Amino acid sequence: CKVTAQLLTSVTIYTVHKGVYSQSVNLALRGTSSQSSTYNELGAAENAIDGSSSANYMSKHCSHTAQDAPPWWRLDLTKVYNVQRVKVTNREDCCSERINGAEIRIGEGDARKAIDGYLNNDAAGDQCAKTKEEPDPWWKLDLNSDHKILSIAVTSRGECCDAPIKGAEIRVGNSNTSWKENPVCGTISSMDPGQTVSFYCNGMVGRFVYIVIPDDTRSLSLCEVQVFGVPTDKPIVNLALRGTSSQSSTYNHLGAAKNAIDGSRSTNYMSKHCSHTAQDAPPWWRLDLTKVYNVTRVKVTNRGDCCSERIDGAEIRIGLSPEHGGTKNPKCAKITSLGLGEEEEYICGMVGQYVTVTIPDRPEYLTLCEVKVYGEEVIGNYTGTSSTYDYLGAAENAIDGSRSTNYMSGHCTHTAQDAPPWWRLDLTKVYNVTRVKVTNRGDCCSERIDGAEIRIGSSPEHGGIKNPNLYIRPGNASDKLTHFLENVIPLVLTYRVRCVR
C-alpha cells in the first residue's frame, strides 16, 4: 500500500442538477469539505474550495493531509448532481509529483443506506451500506450533538456470511477525525446472516457513532444501524473553571497552577496565562473538581512560544485520591506529543474528583496553558475499580440490581489482573454497616475470588484497601457468599470489596 501525503490547491466542479444545465457555476463553493487528516494549521480541507487562485501552500489557500495510507480529500455537494467536469489545481511551490496517480471518485455515498429505516438485509437489494476492501474499514454516524447512548442495534447482511462484520467494534465519542479516540461500546464477535443484535452502551455520551473493523483489510457491510438514546439537555460546561488547582512546584511568579484554568486562550508563557513547574521528578499539576464527576473528556493546550517537546509522554490521571498529586490514580490517556500551542482532546469516561497531568519516569518541566474538563456530576452511590478489564466489566455493574451472574450479560464487574485488584463503593454518607452480600460470577472461574477481603472504613485512599478488615473469605468459594458482620463499625463512609472476574 502506497503511503503518501495529498495536497490540493483548488477543486472546481461543474454539473447538471435535476436535469437543468448550470451555466459555469463552481458548485464546490457551495459544499463542505473534509480530509483523512490535516498536516498543520495551513492545510485545512476547506482551503481547496475557498475560491483563491494561489497555489503556494504557505499562503494558506491549499489543503494538505498527513502521510496517510491512503490520503483522501472529500467534497459534499449537499445535493445529488450529475457532475460534468472537475478541475484540480496542483501545488506550485514544490512537490508536484506527490499528486501523481491520484484518483477522482464520484458517488452518492451509500453510507446513508445503513440508516434508511429498511431492515432489508440483502446487500444485493441495494439497502445496505458497504465499504470497499481496505485497511480498517469504518462507518460513521454524526448525531449532530451530544447524546446519551443507551443501546445500538446492528443488522448484518442476510444472503451470506458474517465475514463483512465479524470483529467490528462499535465506538461512541466526540472525536470526528479518529475512531481510535472514541471508547468502545461493544465488539461484534459473530452474527448470523440477517441477524439484528443489540449492544448496550450504558449511557455513554458522544456525538459520533463509529463501526470499524480494526487491524484488518476487509470490506465492511451494514444493512441497518439503529441508535437509541436521549439528547444531553445540560449545556456543556468546562468543569475546570469551577475547580482549584495545585502543582508539584512553581517555576516563578508567571507560572501559577491556577493559570491553566483561567479560561484564557493565550499560549505564550510570558503572558501569565500558563502554569509552569520546576524540573521535578516527576512534575505534576492537579485539578480538584470539588465534587465527584464522571469525566467524559479532557482538553489540554500546550505552550506556544517554545519547548513544545517537554510535554511528550505526559499522562492524564483521574480518580478519587489527592495523594502524591493524584499521580497514582487510574490513567485516562498518554500525551504522545503536542505541537506549539496545540490543543488536543482525550476521551476518558472515568469517575473521579481529581484530574492530574504528570510526566513520569524523568525530571522535566511541566507547562500547561489551558486544561478543560467535561463531564457529569455523580449523584448517589458511586463505584470505582483498580482497572476495568473491558467494556462489559464496568464497576457500576455490581450494584445495578441485576441477578445475572454471567459475565457476558454485562451485569458483573471485572478488573484486569492487578496487584492487588480492588472494587470500591462510596455510600456518600456515614452508615453503620450490619451486613454485606457478595454474589460471585456464575459462568466460570469461581475460584478467583478465593481469599478476597471485605474492608470497611472512612478512607478512600488506595481503593480503600487500608481500611479495617472485617472478613477474609477462605478457599472453597460458592456462587453466592453472604457475610454477616459480627461487629457494627461506627463512622463508616465506604465499604470495599475485592472483585475479580
Coordinates of C-alpha atoms in Angstrom, one line a residue:
C1 CA 0.0 0.0 0.0
K2 CA 1.5 3.3 -1.0
V3 CA 1.8 5.9 1.7
T4 CA 1.8 9.5 0.6
A5 CA 0.5 12.9 1.5
Q6 CA -2.2 14.6 -0.5
L7 CA -2.3 18.4 -1.3
L8 CA -4.9 20.2 -3.4
T9 CA -4.8 23.9 -4.1
S10 CA -8.1 24.2 -5.8
V11 CA -11.1 22.0 -6.8
T12 CA -13.7 23.3 -9.2
I13 CA -16.9 21.3 -10.1
Y14 CA -19.5 22.0 -12.9
T15 CA -22.7 19.9 -13.0
V16 CA -26.2 19.4 -14.0
H17 CA -28.7 19.4 -11.1
K18 CA -32.1 17.6 -11.7
G19 CA -31.5 17.7 -15.5
V20 CA -31.1 21.5 -15.8
Y21 CA -27.7 22.7 -17.1
S22 CA -25.9 25.0 -14.7
Q23 CA -24.1 27.8 -16.5
S24 CA -20.4 27.7 -15.4
V25 CA -21.2 27.7 -11.6
N26 CA -18.4 26.3 -9.4
L27 CA -20.5 24.1 -7.1
A28 CA -17.5 23.4 -4.9
L29 CA -18.0 26.8 -3.3
R30 CA -21.4 25.7 -2.0
G31 CA -20.2 22.4 -0.5
T32 CA -18.4 21.3 2.6
S33 CA -15.1 19.5 2.6
S34 CA -13.1 17.1 4.8
Q35 CA -10.0 15.0 4.5
S36 CA -8.3 12.0 6.0
S37 CA -6.1 14.2 8.2
T38 CA -4.7 17.7 8.3
Y39 CA -0.9 18.2 8.1
N40 CA -0.9 21.5 10.1
E41 CA -2.9 24.7 10.5
L42 CA -2.1 25.9 7.0
G43 CA -3.6 22.9 5.3
A44 CA -7.3 22.8 6.2
A45 CA -9.6 20.9 3.9
E46 CA -11.8 23.9 3.1
N47 CA -8.8 25.8 1.7
A48 CA -9.2 23.8 -1.6
I49 CA -12.6 25.3 -2.2
D50 CA -12.0 28.9 -1.0
G51 CA -12.0 30.3 -4.5
S52 CA -8.4 31.5 -4.3
S53 CA -6.1 31.1 -7.3
S54 CA -3.0 31.0 -5.1
A55 CA -1.0 27.7 -5.5
N56 CA 1.6 28.4 -2.8
Y57 CA 1.0 26.3 0.3
M58 CA 2.4 28.9 2.7
S59 CA -0.4 31.3 1.6
K60 CA -2.9 29.1 3.5
H61 CA -5.0 28.5 0.4
C62 CA -4.2 24.8 -0.1
S63 CA -5.4 21.7 1.6
H64 CA -2.8 19.2 2.9
T65 CA -3.1 15.8 4.6
A66 CA -0.5 13.9 6.6
Q67 CA 1.3 11.0 5.1
D68 CA -1.8 8.7 5.2
A69 CA -2.4 5.3 3.6
P70 CA -4.4 6.2 1.7
P71 CA -4.8 10.0 1.9
W72 CA -8.1 11.4 0.7
W73 CA -10.0 14.7 0.3
R74 CA -13.8 14.7 0.1
L75 CA -16.4 17.3 -1.0
D76 CA -20.0 17.0 0.0
L77 CA -22.1 18.9 -2.5
T78 CA -25.1 18.7 -0.1
K79 CA -27.4 17.6 -3.0
V80 CA -27.2 15.0 -5.8
Y81 CA -25.7 16.3 -9.1
N82 CA -24.8 14.9 -12.5
V83 CA -21.2 16.0 -12.4
Q84 CA -20.0 17.1 -15.8
R85 CA -16.4 18.1 -15.1
V86 CA -13.9 18.6 -12.2
K87 CA -10.9 20.9 -12.2
V88 CA -8.0 20.3 -9.9
T89 CA -5.1 22.7 -9.3
N90 CA -1.8 21.3 -8.0
R91 CA 0.7 22.9 -5.6
E92 CA 3.3 25.1 -7.4
D93 CA 5.9 25.9 -4.7
C94 CA 7.2 22.3 -4.5
C95 CA 6.4 18.6 -4.6
S96 CA 4.3 18.5 -7.7
E97 CA 4.9 14.8 -8.1
R98 CA 3.0 13.9 -4.9
I99 CA -0.3 14.1 -6.7
N100 CA 0.8 11.6 -9.4
G101 CA -1.6 8.6 -9.5
A102 CA -4.4 10.3 -7.6
E103 CA -7.9 9.2 -8.5
I104 CA -11.1 11.3 -8.6
R105 CA -14.2 9.3 -7.5
I106 CA -17.8 10.4 -7.6
G107 CA -20.8 8.8 -6.0
E108 CA -23.9 9.2 -3.8
G109 CA -22.2 7.7 -0.7
D110 CA -24.2 4.6 0.3
A111 CA -23.3 5.0 4.0
R112 CA -26.8 6.5 4.4
K113 CA -28.3 3.2 3.5
A114 CA -27.4 1.9 6.9
I115 CA -29.8 4.4 8.5
D116 CA -32.6 4.4 5.9
G117 CA -35.1 2.6 8.1
Y118 CA -35.2 -0.5 6.0
L119 CA -34.4 -3.8 7.7
N120 CA -34.0 -5.4 4.3
N121 CA -30.7 -7.3 4.8
D122 CA -30.0 -8.4 1.3
A123 CA -26.9 -6.4 0.1
A124 CA -27.8 -7.2 -3.5
G125 CA -31.1 -5.4 -2.9
D126 CA -29.2 -2.1 -2.6
Q127 CA -30.4 -1.4 1.0
C128 CA -27.1 -2.0 2.8
A129 CA -24.0 0.2 3.3
K130 CA -20.7 -1.3 2.1
T131 CA -17.2 -0.1 2.0
K132 CA -14.6 -1.2 -0.5
E133 CA -11.9 -3.7 0.7
E134 CA -9.5 -1.5 2.7
P135 CA -7.5 -1.4 5.9
D136 CA -9.6 -0.6 9.0
P137 CA -12.9 -0.1 7.1
W138 CA -15.3 2.2 9.0
W139 CA -18.8 3.7 9.0
K140 CA -19.7 6.8 10.9
L141 CA -22.9 8.4 12.1
D142 CA -23.0 12.1 13.2
L143 CA -25.8 12.7 15.6
N144 CA -25.1 16.5 15.3
S145 CA -25.0 17.0 19.1
D146 CA -24.0 15.0 22.2
H147 CA -26.4 12.2 23.1
K148 CA -26.5 9.7 26.0
I149 CA -26.4 6.4 24.1
L150 CA -28.4 3.6 25.7
S151 CA -28.1 0.9 23.0
I152 CA -27.1 0.3 19.4
A153 CA -28.7 -2.3 17.2
V154 CA -26.8 -3.6 14.2
T155 CA -28.3 -5.7 11.3
S156 CA -26.0 -7.9 9.3
R157 CA -26.4 -8.8 5.6
G158 CA -28.8 -11.6 5.1
E159 CA -27.7 -13.5 2.0
C160 CA -24.4 -14.9 3.4
C161 CA -21.6 -15.0 5.8
D162 CA -20.7 -12.9 8.8
A163 CA -17.2 -12.0 7.5
P164 CA -18.2 -8.5 6.5
I165 CA -19.0 -7.6 10.1
K166 CA -17.2 -10.1 12.3
G167 CA -14.8 -8.4 14.7
A168 CA -16.2 -5.0 14.2
E169 CA -16.1 -2.5 17.1
I170 CA -18.9 -0.1 17.9
R171 CA -17.4 3.2 19.3
V172 CA -19.1 6.2 20.7
G173 CA -17.5 9.6 21.4
N174 CA -16.7 13.1 20.4
S175 CA -13.8 12.6 18.0
N176 CA -14.8 13.3 14.4
T177 CA -11.3 12.6 13.0
S178 CA -10.1 9.4 14.6
W179 CA -12.3 6.4 15.6
K180 CA -9.4 5.2 17.9
E181 CA -10.0 8.1 20.3
N182 CA -13.6 7.1 21.0
P183 CA -14.4 4.5 23.7
V184 CA -15.7 1.0 22.7
C185 CA -19.4 0.3 23.4
G186 CA -19.3 -3.3 22.1
T187 CA -17.5 -5.8 19.8
I188 CA -19.3 -7.9 17.2
S189 CA -17.8 -11.3 17.8
S190 CA -20.1 -13.0 15.2
M191 CA -23.6 -12.6 13.7
D192 CA -25.9 -15.0 11.8
P193 CA -26.9 -13.8 8.4
G194 CA -29.6 -11.2 8.6
Q195 CA -29.5 -11.1 12.4
T196 CA -30.1 -7.9 14.4
V197 CA -28.0 -7.7 17.6
S198 CA -28.3 -5.0 20.3
F199 CA -25.3 -3.7 22.2
Y200 CA -25.8 -1.8 25.4
C201 CA -23.7 1.3 25.9
N202 CA -25.0 2.2 29.4
G203 CA -25.3 5.9 28.8
M204 CA -22.1 6.6 27.0
V205 CA -22.1 10.2 25.9
G206 CA -21.0 11.3 22.4
R207 CA -21.9 12.8 19.1
F208 CA -20.3 10.3 16.8
V209 CA -21.0 6.5 16.4
Y210 CA -18.3 4.6 14.6
I211 CA -18.5 1.0 13.4
V212 CA -15.0 -0.2 12.4
I213 CA -13.1 -3.4 11.7
P214 CA -9.7 -2.6 13.2
D215 CA -6.3 -4.1 12.3
D216 CA -7.6 -5.9 9.2
T217 CA -8.1 -5.4 5.5
R218 CA -11.7 -6.2 4.7
S219 CA -15.0 -4.8 3.4
L220 CA -17.5 -3.7 6.0
S221 CA -21.2 -4.3 5.3
L222 CA -24.1 -2.8 7.4
C223 CA -27.7 -3.3 6.5
E224 CA -29.1 -1.2 9.3
V225 CA -27.9 0.6 12.4
Q226 CA -30.3 1.8 15.0
V227 CA -29.2 4.1 17.8
F228 CA -31.3 4.5 20.9
G229 CA -30.6 7.3 23.3
V230 CA -31.5 10.8 24.5
P231 CA -30.0 14.2 23.9
T232 CA -28.0 15.6 26.7
D233 CA -30.1 18.5 27.8
K234 CA -27.5 20.1 30.0
P235 CA -25.2 22.7 28.5
I236 CA -21.6 21.7 28.0
V237 CA -19.7 23.3 30.9
N238 CA -15.9 23.4 31.4
L239 CA -15.8 22.0 34.9
A240 CA -12.2 23.1 35.3
L241 CA -13.4 26.7 35.8
R242 CA -15.2 25.6 39.0
G243 CA -12.2 23.8 40.5
T244 CA -9.0 24.6 42.3
S245 CA -5.5 23.7 41.1
S246 CA -2.1 23.0 42.5
Q247 CA 1.2 21.7 41.2
S248 CA 4.4 20.0 42.4
S249 CA 6.3 23.3 42.4
T250 CA 6.1 26.7 40.7
Y251 CA 8.9 27.9 38.4
N252 CA 8.4 31.6 39.0
H253 CA 5.7 34.2 39.5
L254 CA 4.4 33.8 36.0
G255 CA 3.6 30.1 36.3
A256 CA 1.0 29.7 39.0
A257 CA -1.1 26.5 38.8
K258 CA -4.3 28.5 38.5
N259 CA -3.2 30.0 35.2
A260 CA -4.0 26.7 33.5
I261 CA -7.7 27.1 34.3
D262 CA -8.2 30.8 33.8
G263 CA -10.1 30.5 30.6
S264 CA -7.5 32.3 28.5
R265 CA -6.6 31.2 25.0
S266 CA -3.1 32.6 25.3
T267 CA -0.3 30.1 24.9
N268 CA 2.7 32.5 25.5
Y269 CA 4.2 31.8 28.9
M270 CA 5.2 35.4 29.3
S271 CA 1.5 36.4 29.2
K272 CA 1.0 34.9 32.7
H273 CA -1.7 32.5 31.4
C274 CA 0.2 29.2 31.7
S275 CA 1.2 27.1 34.6
H276 CA 4.9 26.0 35.0
T277 CA 6.6 23.7 37.4
A278 CA 10.3 23.4 38.2
Q279 CA 12.2 20.5 36.8
D280 CA 10.6 18.0 39.1
A281 CA 10.8 14.2 39.1
P282 CA 8.0 13.7 38.4
P283 CA 6.3 17.1 37.9
W284 CA 2.5 17.2 38.3
W285 CA -0.4 19.5 38.0
R286 CA -3.6 18.6 39.8
L287 CA -7.2 19.9 39.5
D288 CA -9.7 19.4 42.4
L289 CA -13.2 19.4 40.9
T290 CA -14.5 19.7 44.5
K291 CA -17.2 17.1 43.7
V292 CA -17.1 13.6 42.1
Y293 CA -17.8 13.6 38.3
N294 CA -18.0 11.1 35.5
V295 CA -15.2 12.8 33.5
T296 CA -16.0 12.2 29.8
R297 CA -13.2 14.2 28.2
V298 CA -10.2 16.4 29.0
K299 CA -8.7 19.0 26.7
V300 CA -5.0 20.1 27.1
T301 CA -3.4 23.1 25.5
N302 CA 0.4 23.1 25.1
R303 CA 2.8 26.1 25.4
G304 CA 3.0 28.0 22.2
D305 CA 6.2 30.1 22.5
C306 CA 8.8 27.4 22.9
C307 CA 9.6 24.0 24.3
S308 CA 6.7 22.0 22.9
E309 CA 8.5 18.7 23.4
R310 CA 8.6 19.0 27.2
I311 CA 5.0 17.6 27.4
D312 CA 5.9 14.5 25.4
G313 CA 4.9 11.4 27.4
A314 CA 2.7 13.2 29.9
E315 CA -0.2 11.2 31.4
I316 CA -3.7 12.3 32.4
R317 CA -4.9 10.6 35.5
I318 CA -8.3 10.7 37.1
G319 CA -9.5 9.4 40.4
L320 CA -10.6 10.0 44.0
S321 CA -7.1 10.2 45.6
P322 CA -5.3 13.6 46.1
E323 CA -2.2 11.8 47.4
H324 CA 1.1 12.3 45.5
G325 CA -0.6 14.9 43.4
G326 CA -3.1 12.3 42.1
T327 CA -0.3 10.6 40.1
K328 CA -1.3 7.2 41.4
N329 CA -4.9 7.5 40.2
P330 CA -6.0 5.5 37.1
K331 CA -4.7 6.7 33.8
C332 CA -7.1 8.2 31.2
A333 CA -4.6 8.9 28.4
K334 CA -1.0 9.4 27.4
I335 CA 0.0 12.6 25.6
T336 CA 2.4 11.3 23.0
S337 CA 3.3 14.8 21.7
L338 CA 1.7 18.2 21.1
G339 CA 2.8 21.0 18.8
L340 CA 3.4 24.6 19.8
G341 CA 0.1 26.0 21.1
E342 CA -1.7 22.8 20.1
E343 CA -4.9 21.7 21.9
E344 CA -5.8 18.1 22.0
E345 CA -8.9 16.3 23.4
Y346 CA -8.7 13.0 25.3
I347 CA -11.7 10.7 25.9
C348 CA -11.8 9.3 29.4
G349 CA -15.2 8.1 30.7
M350 CA -13.8 7.8 34.2
V351 CA -15.1 8.7 37.7
G352 CA -13.1 11.0 39.9
Q353 CA -12.7 14.2 41.8
Y354 CA -9.1 14.9 40.8
V355 CA -7.6 15.4 37.3
T356 CA -3.8 15.2 37.2
V357 CA -1.4 15.8 34.4
T358 CA 2.1 14.3 35.2
I359 CA 5.2 13.4 33.4
P360 CA 6.5 10.1 34.8
D361 CA 9.9 8.5 34.5
R362 CA 12.1 11.6 34.0
P363 CA 12.9 15.0 35.6
E364 CA 11.0 17.6 33.5
Y365 CA 9.3 21.0 33.4
L366 CA 5.6 20.8 33.0
T367 CA 3.8 23.8 31.4
L368 CA 0.1 23.8 30.7
C369 CA -1.6 26.8 29.0
E370 CA -5.1 25.5 29.5
V371 CA -6.9 22.4 30.8
K372 CA -10.6 21.9 30.1
V373 CA -12.6 19.2 31.8
Y374 CA -16.1 18.0 30.8
G375 CA -18.4 15.5 32.4
E376 CA -21.5 15.0 34.6
E377 CA -21.7 15.1 38.4
V378 CA -22.1 11.7 40.0
I379 CA -25.3 11.7 42.1
G380 CA -25.8 9.0 44.8
N381 CA -23.6 6.0 45.4
Y382 CA -20.6 5.7 43.1
T383 CA -18.1 2.9 42.4
G384 CA -14.6 2.5 41.3
T385 CA -12.1 -0.3 40.5
S386 CA -8.4 -0.7 40.2
S387 CA -8.9 -1.2 36.5
T388 CA -11.6 -2.3 34.0
Y389 CA -11.0 -5.4 32.0
D390 CA -13.2 -4.5 29.1
Y391 CA -16.5 -2.7 28.3
L392 CA -18.6 -5.5 29.8
G393 CA -17.0 -5.1 33.3
A394 CA -17.7 -1.6 34.5
A395 CA -17.6 -1.0 38.3
E396 CA -21.3 0.1 38.5
N397 CA -22.4 -3.3 37.1
A398 CA -22.0 -4.8 40.7
I399 CA -24.8 -2.5 42.0
D400 CA -27.2 -2.5 39.1
G401 CA -29.8 -4.7 40.8
S402 CA -29.5 -7.5 38.2
R403 CA -29.3 -11.1 39.4
S404 CA -27.5 -12.3 36.4
T405 CA -24.1 -14.0 37.2
N406 CA -23.0 -14.5 33.6
Y407 CA -20.2 -12.0 32.8
M408 CA -21.2 -11.8 29.1
S409 CA -24.6 -10.3 30.2
G410 CA -22.9 -7.0 31.1
H411 CA -24.0 -7.2 34.7
C412 CA -20.8 -8.1 36.5
T413 CA -17.7 -6.1 37.3
H414 CA -14.2 -7.2 36.1
T415 CA -10.8 -5.8 36.8
A416 CA -7.6 -6.6 34.9
Q417 CA -5.0 -8.9 36.6
D418 CA -3.9 -6.2 39.1
A419 CA -1.7 -6.5 42.2
P420 CA -3.9 -6.1 44.1
P421 CA -7.2 -5.8 42.4
W422 CA -10.0 -3.9 44.2
W423 CA -13.6 -2.7 43.9
R424 CA -14.9 0.1 46.0
L425 CA -18.3 1.6 46.8
D426 CA -18.8 5.0 48.2
L427 CA -22.1 5.3 50.2
T428 CA -21.8 9.1 50.2
K429 CA -22.9 9.2 53.8
V430 CA -21.8 7.6 57.1
Y431 CA -23.6 4.3 57.9
N432 CA -23.5 1.5 60.5
V433 CA -22.9 -1.4 58.1
T434 CA -24.6 -4.5 59.5
R435 CA -24.1 -6.9 56.6
V436 CA -22.7 -7.2 53.1
K437 CA -23.8 -9.7 50.4
V438 CA -21.5 -10.6 47.6
T439 CA -22.5 -12.6 44.5
N440 CA -19.8 -14.5 42.6
R441 CA -19.5 -15.0 38.9
G442 CA -21.6 -17.9 37.7
D443 CA -20.3 -18.9 34.3
C444 CA -16.8 -19.8 35.2
C445 CA -13.7 -19.1 37.3
S446 CA -15.4 -19.2 40.8
E447 CA -12.0 -19.8 42.5
R448 CA -10.7 -16.4 41.5
I449 CA -12.5 -14.7 44.4
D450 CA -10.8 -17.1 47.0
G451 CA -9.1 -15.0 49.6
A452 CA -10.9 -11.8 48.9
E453 CA -11.2 -9.3 51.8
I454 CA -14.1 -7.0 52.6
R455 CA -12.8 -3.8 54.2
I456 CA -14.9 -1.0 55.7
G457 CA -13.7 2.4 56.8
S458 CA -13.5 6.1 56.2
S459 CA -10.6 6.3 53.8
P460 CA -10.9 6.3 50.1
E461 CA -7.2 6.1 49.6
H462 CA -5.6 3.2 47.6
G463 CA -9.1 1.9 46.8
G464 CA -10.0 1.6 50.5
I465 CA -7.7 -1.4 50.9
K466 CA -6.1 0.0 54.0
N467 CA -9.4 0.2 55.9
P468 CA -10.1 -2.3 58.7
N469 CA -10.5 -5.9 57.5
L470 CA -14.0 -7.3 58.5
Y471 CA -13.8 -10.7 56.8
I472 CA -11.4 -12.9 55.0
R473 CA -13.0 -15.4 52.6
P474 CA -11.0 -18.6 52.7
G475 CA -10.9 -21.0 49.7
N476 CA -13.9 -23.1 48.6
A477 CA -15.9 -20.1 47.2
S478 CA -19.5 -20.8 46.4
D479 CA -21.7 -19.0 43.8
K480 CA -23.3 -16.8 46.5
L481 CA -21.5 -15.6 49.6
T482 CA -23.4 -14.0 52.4
H483 CA -21.3 -12.4 55.1
F484 CA -22.9 -11.1 58.3
L485 CA -20.5 -8.7 60.0
E486 CA -20.4 -9.5 63.7
N487 CA -19.2 -6.1 64.8
V488 CA -21.0 -2.9 63.9
I489 CA -18.5 -0.3 62.9
P490 CA -19.4 3.4 63.5
L491 CA -18.3 6.3 61.3
V492 CA -18.3 4.2 58.2
L493 CA -18.2 6.1 54.9
T494 CA -17.5 3.3 52.4
Y495 CA -17.3 -0.4 52.2
R496 CA -14.7 -2.1 50.0
V497 CA -15.0 -5.5 48.2
R498 CA -12.2 -7.0 46.3
C499 CA -13.7 -8.0 43.0
V500 CA -12.1 -10.2 40.3
R501 CA -13.6 -11.6 37.2

